[in-house]
Structure formats: structure tokens, C-alpha cells
Amino acid sequence: MGRGYGLDGPSRMSRIGWASTDDLHETVGVSKQREAGAESTPVPEESLARSVFASLGGVVEIGAVNFTGTWRLADVSVEGFLAGRRQELGRLMDGIQEVCRFGAPGMGIADELGYLREHEVTPEFLLLWSAGLTGVPEPLEELAGPRVVRRMCRMGADLQLTQFLQALITAAICAEVEERAGAAHIAEILGIASELVDSSGRNSPETAFRMWRVAQLPDLLRPDSPAPQWGRAAFRAYDLELEKALASA
């Protein structure tokens, strides 16, 4: 599966959180602010990688649950889900490395988080991936019921694809990747992720892009945004280039 990102070999799974979107917004410029001779502190590669691979973890867990067709967590096998998708996952990981310019430590975060190898998928994490939009039922045991799990998967798929796209674009801007080339890579990555999260066709790169545009761009581009002008221009450019790349795909 490409470069050994996680299905093979035992190691302790450390499912740690990620840098918040707000933190990334504030530092976007995002690795090097070129305004009035000022220069900002580069965003740590680890923070960028955690944002990318945590959202990808949500995509994989939700995809593994959807793959069962029963939405019963006892039926979920992440390894079984990914076993027939090694080639696609390898292409996705290679694409992430290309567009985000992560070195070995950054790519190693994927192994550290452990989402790409066998592990238990819990209702609590599905609640996290769906941002609690379904609410917490009473009694709490109903959180693992197929009806609630299916709702969490649908909401979580939309949310995690949107956050995954934001993390990819932010990392590409930090790496100063040219927008047209970066958008082409991101469009391909997003297509693979959309298929992973739900092979029924419910999710697509185009819908994820539209959700990202509505959910992220207004805050980034508003006059009082913490993002510097250089960062705003970069996000505008990625918005335009992604629209073109997805239209021609």
C-alpha cells in the first residue's frame, strides 16, 4: 500500500486530537507572512499533519461503518474495509505528501494516530466526528443503535470531508505550493476520500468543495479575519483553481 502507512505491524495506537481550525486560521499567511516586511512564525508541520490525518481518520472510520451496510459497530473491521483499498489509500497518502510537502515526521503522524490499521470504532468517536449534531440520546446505550449510528455517519461524512479539505488547503498554502498544481492534487485526493467515506455516491468532491466554500471561506475572507492579506489571496486562489479542477475532472 505505498509507503507503509499503518495496516502492517503492531504499534501503540495514540488517538490524540488535532490542531483546531481556528489555530490554523490565525497562523495562515500563513507560514511566512510577507506584509510590511513582517514574518510570522511557521506553522509546525506536526500541527498541520495532525489536522490532515485526524480528519482522514474520521473518513476511514465512517467509511468502515458504512461498508457494513448494517451500521452495527460489532460488524466493523477497519482492516477488512481497507484491505481491498490498499492501492487507493496508497495513492491518497502519496498525494497528501506531494501537496502538503510533509517530511517523514509529518507522514509518521498517520501511523501514530493509528486510524489506518485495525482498531475499535466506538459510538463516542462517531459522535465526535459528527460534532454531536445528532445529540446524545437517553439512555446513552442508544448511541450505538444502528439508526443513530447511520445518522452520525451521514453527518460525520459531510463534516470530516469539509475539514479534511480545509486541512489540505492550509497545509498546501503553508508549503507555498502553486495553486493550480496544488488544486489538481487536492481534487484527486478529495475524490478518493469521498469514495472511501461512502461508496454509494452520496458524497462527492464537488459537494465537499461547496460545503467547504460555505463553511470556511466567509470567516477567512471577511475584513476582520485574522488571516493576513497574503493568506486571504491564497485561499481565494485555491477556491478558483479547485472549482476549475473539479469541473474538468
mmCIF file of C-alpha atoms in Angstrom:
data_model
loop_
_atom_site.group_PDB
_atom_site.id
_atom_site.type_symbol
_atom_site.label_atom_id
_atom_site.label_comp_id
_atom_site.label_asym_id
_atom_site.label_seq_id
_atom_site.Cartn_x
_atom_site.Cartn_y
_atom_site.Cartn_z
ATOM 1 C CA MET A 1 0.000 0.000 0.000
ATOM 2 C CA GLY A 2 2.522 2.586 -0.985
ATOM 3 C CA ARG A 3 4.867 3.577 1.809
ATOM 4 C CA GLY A 4 3.649 1.567 4.775
ATOM 5 C CA TYR A 5 1.093 3.876 6.322
ATOM 6 C CA GLY A 6 -0.428 1.810 9.002
ATOM 7 C CA LEU A 7 -2.046 -1.550 8.264
ATOM 8 C CA ASP A 8 1.113 -3.538 8.829
ATOM 9 C CA GLY A 9 2.973 -4.067 12.039
ATOM 10 C CA PRO A 10 1.832 -3.521 15.620
ATOM 11 C CA SER A 11 2.383 -0.284 17.454
ATOM 12 C CA ARG A 12 0.542 1.556 20.180
ATOM 13 C CA MET A 13 -2.424 3.499 18.884
ATOM 14 C CA SER A 14 -2.368 7.072 20.147
ATOM 15 C CA ARG A 15 -5.617 8.708 19.083
ATOM 16 C CA ILE A 16 -4.720 12.253 20.019
ATOM 17 C CA GLY A 17 -6.612 15.307 18.840
ATOM 18 C CA TRP A 18 -5.640 17.787 16.196
ATOM 19 C CA ALA A 19 -4.838 21.462 15.901
ATOM 20 C CA SER A 20 -8.048 23.451 15.807
ATOM 21 C CA THR A 21 -9.206 25.129 12.633
ATOM 22 C CA ASP A 22 -9.160 28.456 14.464
ATOM 23 C CA ASP A 23 -5.481 27.988 15.319
ATOM 24 C CA LEU A 24 -4.711 27.340 11.669
ATOM 25 C CA HIS A 25 -6.724 30.358 10.562
ATOM 26 C CA GLU A 26 -4.782 32.614 12.897
ATOM 27 C CA THR A 27 -1.424 31.473 11.604
ATOM 28 C CA VAL A 28 -2.347 31.223 7.938
ATOM 29 C CA GLY A 29 -0.259 33.513 5.931
ATOM 30 C CA VAL A 30 0.450 31.544 6.687
ATOM 31 C CA SER A 31 3.777 30.072 7.128
ATOM 32 C CA LYS A 32 5.537 33.227 6.024
ATOM 33 C CA GLN A 33 3.710 36.498 6.204
ATOM 34 C CA ARG A 34 5.013 38.840 3.564
ATOM 35 C CA GLU A 35 3.391 42.062 4.620
ATOM 36 C CA ALA A 36 5.196 45.227 5.601
ATOM 37 C CA GLY A 37 8.407 43.269 5.955
ATOM 38 C CA ALA A 38 6.894 41.205 8.759
ATOM 39 C CA GLU A 39 7.422 37.497 9.002
ATOM 40 C CA SER A 40 5.212 35.196 11.050
ATOM 41 C CA THR A 41 6.240 32.017 12.835
ATOM 42 C CA PRO A 42 5.846 28.977 10.567
ATOM 43 C CA VAL A 43 3.020 26.622 11.466
ATOM 44 C CA PRO A 44 4.586 23.431 12.885
ATOM 45 C CA GLU A 45 4.413 20.575 10.421
ATOM 46 C CA GLU A 46 3.134 18.351 13.226
ATOM 47 C CA SER A 47 0.059 20.565 13.722
ATOM 48 C CA LEU A 48 -0.686 20.592 10.015
ATOM 49 C CA ALA A 49 -0.231 16.823 9.742
ATOM 50 C CA ARG A 50 -2.466 16.150 12.733
ATOM 51 C CA SER A 51 -5.230 18.224 11.173
ATOM 52 C CA VAL A 52 -4.957 16.315 7.896
ATOM 53 C CA PHE A 53 -4.680 12.818 9.347
ATOM 54 C CA ALA A 54 -7.262 13.265 12.100
ATOM 55 C CA SER A 55 -9.902 14.237 9.548
ATOM 56 C CA LEU A 56 -8.753 11.361 7.338
ATOM 57 C CA GLY A 57 -9.214 9.114 10.382
ATOM 58 C CA GLY A 58 -12.816 10.244 10.582
ATOM 59 C CA VAL A 59 -13.259 9.470 6.896
ATOM 60 C CA VAL A 60 -11.838 5.963 7.354
ATOM 61 C CA GLU A 61 -13.838 5.116 10.481
ATOM 62 C CA ILE A 62 -17.099 6.347 8.960
ATOM 63 C CA GLY A 63 -16.312 4.529 5.712
ATOM 64 C CA ALA A 64 -15.700 1.289 7.599
ATOM 65 C CA VAL A 65 -19.065 1.623 9.363
ATOM 66 C CA ASN A 66 -20.912 2.447 6.136
ATOM 67 C CA PHE A 67 -19.241 -0.519 4.453
ATOM 68 C CA THR A 68 -21.007 -2.940 6.819
ATOM 69 C CA GLY A 69 -24.428 -1.953 5.485
ATOM 70 C CA THR A 70 -25.818 -2.781 8.932
ATOM 71 C CA TRP A 71 -24.488 0.203 10.896
ATOM 72 C CA ARG A 72 -23.818 -2.170 13.780
ATOM 73 C CA LEU A 73 -20.430 -1.405 15.283
ATOM 74 C CA ALA A 74 -19.844 -5.065 16.146
ATOM 75 C CA ASP A 75 -19.718 -5.731 12.387
ATOM 76 C CA VAL A 76 -16.996 -3.150 11.705
ATOM 77 C CA SER A 77 -13.473 -4.165 10.696
ATOM 78 C CA VAL A 78 -11.234 -1.282 9.679
ATOM 79 C CA GLU A 79 -8.600 -3.683 8.379
ATOM 80 C CA GLY A 80 -11.201 -5.575 6.382
ATOM 81 C CA PHE A 81 -12.535 -2.337 4.941
ATOM 82 C CA LEU A 82 -9.091 -1.108 3.897
ATOM 83 C CA ALA A 83 -7.776 -4.482 2.714
ATOM 84 C CA GLY A 84 -9.388 -4.123 -0.694
ATOM 85 C CA ARG A 85 -8.482 -0.445 -0.943
ATOM 86 C CA ARG A 86 -4.723 -0.535 -0.472
ATOM 87 C CA GLN A 87 -3.996 0.902 -3.904
ATOM 88 C CA GLU A 88 -6.435 3.789 -3.455
ATOM 89 C CA LEU A 89 -5.155 4.530 0.036
ATOM 90 C CA GLY A 90 -1.577 4.453 -1.202
ATOM 91 C CA ARG A 91 -2.435 6.978 -3.924
ATOM 92 C CA LEU A 92 -4.194 9.141 -1.369
ATOM 93 C CA MET A 93 -1.234 9.119 1.028
ATOM 94 C CA ASP A 94 1.239 9.837 -1.767
ATOM 95 C CA GLY A 95 -0.987 12.712 -2.881
ATOM 96 C CA ILE A 96 -1.053 14.138 0.660
ATOM 97 C CA GLN A 97 2.727 14.008 0.845
ATOM 98 C CA GLU A 98 3.001 15.721 -2.531
ATOM 99 C CA VAL A 99 0.582 18.577 -1.882
ATOM 100 C CA CYS A 100 1.370 19.141 1.801
ATOM 101 C CA ARG A 101 5.134 18.608 1.413
ATOM 102 C CA PHE A 102 5.268 16.663 4.667
ATOM 103 C CA GLY A 103 8.568 15.048 5.539
ATOM 104 C CA ALA A 104 8.958 11.686 7.269
ATOM 105 C CA PRO A 105 7.975 13.072 10.722
ATOM 106 C CA GLY A 106 4.783 14.618 9.348
ATOM 107 C CA MET A 107 3.793 11.491 7.441
ATOM 108 C CA GLY A 108 4.612 9.465 10.549
ATOM 109 C CA ILE A 109 1.722 11.160 12.337
ATOM 110 C CA ALA A 110 -0.621 8.888 10.344
ATOM 111 C CA ASP A 111 0.954 5.832 11.984
ATOM 112 C CA GLU A 112 0.981 7.498 15.395
ATOM 113 C CA LEU A 113 -2.735 8.256 15.298
ATOM 114 C CA GLY A 114 -3.452 4.694 14.235
ATOM 115 C CA TYR A 115 -6.607 5.158 12.200
ATOM 116 C CA LEU A 116 -5.261 3.241 9.200
ATOM 117 C CA ARG A 117 -4.935 -0.098 10.964
ATOM 118 C CA GLU A 118 -7.320 -2.351 12.834
ATOM 119 C CA HIS A 119 -8.908 -0.726 15.885
ATOM 120 C CA GLU A 120 -12.267 -0.488 17.549
ATOM 121 C CA VAL A 121 -14.693 2.077 16.184
ATOM 122 C CA THR A 122 -16.742 3.447 19.057
ATOM 123 C CA PRO A 123 -20.007 5.411 19.153
ATOM 124 C CA GLU A 124 -18.218 8.104 21.141
ATOM 125 C CA PHE A 125 -15.825 8.751 18.257
ATOM 126 C CA LEU A 126 -18.668 8.785 15.744
ATOM 127 C CA LEU A 127 -20.309 11.397 17.970
ATOM 128 C CA LEU A 128 -17.056 13.368 17.803
ATOM 129 C CA TRP A 129 -16.753 13.046 14.021
ATOM 130 C CA SER A 130 -20.334 14.313 13.644
ATOM 131 C CA ALA A 131 -19.725 17.177 16.112
ATOM 132 C CA GLY A 132 -22.583 15.969 18.289
ATOM 133 C CA LEU A 133 -25.150 17.181 15.759
ATOM 134 C CA THR A 134 -27.367 14.163 16.420
ATOM 135 C CA GLY A 135 -27.480 14.944 20.130
ATOM 136 C CA VAL A 136 -26.835 12.465 22.918
ATOM 137 C CA PRO A 137 -29.748 10.055 23.356
ATOM 138 C CA GLU A 138 -31.101 8.805 26.619
ATOM 139 C CA PRO A 139 -30.398 6.154 27.608
ATOM 140 C CA LEU A 140 -26.811 6.549 26.406
ATOM 141 C CA GLU A 141 -26.743 2.967 25.131
ATOM 142 C CA GLU A 142 -28.922 4.076 22.213
ATOM 143 C CA LEU A 143 -25.908 5.938 20.825
ATOM 144 C CA ALA A 144 -24.707 2.602 19.429
ATOM 145 C CA GLY A 145 -28.050 1.787 17.813
ATOM 146 C CA PRO A 146 -27.965 1.387 14.011
ATOM 147 C CA ARG A 147 -30.382 4.263 13.396
ATOM 148 C CA VAL A 148 -28.303 6.727 15.422
ATOM 149 C CA VAL A 149 -25.021 5.360 14.052
ATOM 150 C CA ARG A 150 -26.242 5.820 10.494
ATOM 151 C CA ARG A 151 -27.228 9.443 11.215
ATOM 152 C CA MET A 152 -23.845 10.138 12.826
ATOM 153 C CA CYS A 153 -22.096 8.607 9.801
ATOM 154 C CA ARG A 154 -24.004 10.802 7.357
ATOM 155 C CA MET A 155 -23.362 13.993 9.295
ATOM 156 C CA GLY A 156 -19.791 12.986 10.074
ATOM 157 C CA ALA A 157 -19.009 12.224 6.428
ATOM 158 C CA ASP A 158 -20.021 15.733 5.395
ATOM 159 C CA LEU A 159 -18.159 17.365 8.254
ATOM 160 C CA GLN A 160 -14.938 15.361 8.028
ATOM 161 C CA LEU A 161 -14.600 15.761 4.255
ATOM 162 C CA THR A 162 -15.014 19.516 4.714
ATOM 163 C CA GLN A 163 -12.422 19.647 7.481
ATOM 164 C CA PHE A 164 -10.098 17.362 5.518
ATOM 165 C CA LEU A 165 -10.258 19.747 2.567
ATOM 166 C CA GLN A 166 -9.562 22.744 4.806
ATOM 167 C CA ALA A 167 -6.568 20.993 6.347
ATOM 168 C CA LEU A 168 -5.166 20.059 2.917
ATOM 169 C CA ILE A 169 -5.505 23.591 1.548
ATOM 170 C CA THR A 170 -3.984 25.119 4.681
ATOM 171 C CA ALA A 171 -1.007 22.761 4.549
ATOM 172 C CA ALA A 172 -0.515 23.436 0.819
ATOM 173 C CA ILE A 173 -0.535 27.187 1.430
ATOM 174 C CA CYS A 174 1.946 26.791 4.268
ATOM 175 C CA ALA A 175 4.186 24.786 1.929
ATOM 176 C CA GLU A 176 3.831 27.527 -0.716
ATOM 177 C CA VAL A 177 2.556 25.057 -3.301
ATOM 178 C CA GLU A 178 1.478 26.789 -6.512
ATOM 179 C CA GLU A 179 -2.315 26.951 -6.505
ATOM 180 C CA ARG A 180 -3.075 25.354 -9.876
ATOM 181 C CA ALA A 181 -0.837 22.351 -9.256
ATOM 182 C CA GLY A 182 -1.987 22.077 -5.643
ATOM 183 C CA ALA A 183 -5.655 22.196 -6.608
ATOM 184 C CA ALA A 184 -5.195 19.369 -9.128
ATOM 185 C CA HIS A 185 -3.669 17.139 -6.440
ATOM 186 C CA ILE A 186 -6.301 18.091 -3.881
ATOM 187 C CA ALA A 187 -9.136 17.341 -6.306
ATOM 188 C CA GLU A 188 -7.765 13.838 -6.820
ATOM 189 C CA ILE A 189 -7.249 13.287 -3.071
ATOM 190 C CA LEU A 190 -10.761 14.507 -2.328
ATOM 191 C CA GLY A 191 -12.197 12.131 -4.918
ATOM 192 C CA ILE A 192 -10.541 9.140 -3.245
ATOM 193 C CA ALA A 193 -11.638 10.281 0.215
ATOM 194 C CA SER A 194 -15.239 10.756 -0.961
ATOM 195 C CA GLU A 195 -15.302 7.195 -2.259
ATOM 196 C CA LEU A 196 -13.742 5.902 0.967
ATOM 197 C CA VAL A 197 -16.268 7.545 3.253
ATOM 198 C CA ASP A 198 -19.310 6.271 1.323
ATOM 199 C CA SER A 199 -19.103 4.236 -1.864
ATOM 200 C CA SER A 200 -22.831 4.735 -2.533
ATOM 201 C CA GLY A 201 -22.110 8.049 -4.246
ATOM 202 C CA ARG A 202 -23.821 10.130 -1.571
ATOM 203 C CA ASN A 203 -20.613 12.126 -1.079
ATOM 204 C CA SER A 204 -18.572 13.657 -3.871
ATOM 205 C CA PRO A 205 -15.600 16.014 -4.192
ATOM 206 C CA GLU A 206 -17.910 18.649 -5.669
ATOM 207 C CA THR A 207 -20.275 18.619 -2.690
ATOM 208 C CA ALA A 208 -17.363 18.648 -0.233
ATOM 209 C CA PHE A 209 -15.921 21.647 -2.052
ATOM 210 C CA ARG A 210 -19.219 23.525 -1.925
ATOM 211 C CA MET A 211 -19.600 22.777 1.788
ATOM 212 C CA TRP A 212 -16.028 23.951 2.396
ATOM 213 C CA ARG A 213 -16.672 27.163 0.480
ATOM 214 C CA VAL A 214 -19.732 27.955 2.598
ATOM 215 C CA ALA A 215 -18.312 26.786 5.937
ATOM 216 C CA GLN A 216 -14.761 28.157 5.742
ATOM 217 C CA LEU A 217 -14.311 30.971 3.230
ATOM 218 C CA PRO A 218 -16.573 33.627 4.807
ATOM 219 C CA ASP A 219 -14.585 33.629 8.049
ATOM 220 C CA LEU A 220 -11.268 33.539 6.207
ATOM 221 C CA LEU A 221 -12.060 36.376 3.819
ATOM 222 C CA ARG A 222 -14.066 38.760 5.995
ATOM 223 C CA PRO A 223 -12.419 42.182 6.564
ATOM 224 C CA ASP A 224 -11.613 41.449 10.227
ATOM 225 C CA SER A 225 -10.235 37.968 9.555
ATOM 226 C CA PRO A 226 -7.016 37.161 11.451
ATOM 227 C CA ALA A 227 -5.570 35.831 8.202
ATOM 228 C CA PRO A 228 -3.196 38.339 6.588
ATOM 229 C CA GLN A 229 -3.820 39.664 3.093
ATOM 230 C CA TRP A 230 -1.326 37.216 1.621
ATOM 231 C CA GLY A 231 -3.232 34.313 3.190
ATOM 232 C CA ARG A 232 -6.602 35.612 2.036
ATOM 233 C CA ALA A 233 -5.305 35.892 -1.513
ATOM 234 C CA ALA A 234 -4.022 32.324 -1.355
ATOM 235 C CA PHE A 235 -7.376 30.974 -0.199
ATOM 236 C CA ARG A 236 -9.157 32.911 -2.949
ATOM 237 C CA ALA A 237 -6.777 31.442 -5.482
ATOM 238 C CA TYR A 238 -7.335 27.893 -4.212
ATOM 239 C CA ASP A 239 -11.090 28.440 -4.320
ATOM 240 C CA LEU A 240 -10.912 29.416 -8.004
ATOM 241 C CA GLU A 241 -8.430 26.718 -9.001
ATOM 242 C CA LEU A 242 -10.308 23.968 -7.176
ATOM 243 C CA GLU A 243 -13.522 24.962 -8.906
ATOM 244 C CA LYS A 244 -11.732 24.602 -12.248
ATOM 245 C CA ALA A 245 -10.017 21.344 -11.322
ATOM 246 C CA LEU A 246 -13.266 19.715 -10.175
ATOM 247 C CA ALA A 247 -15.161 20.941 -13.233
ATOM 248 C CA SER A 248 -12.610 19.348 -15.546
ATOM 249 C CA ALA A 249 -12.260 16.097 -13.615
#
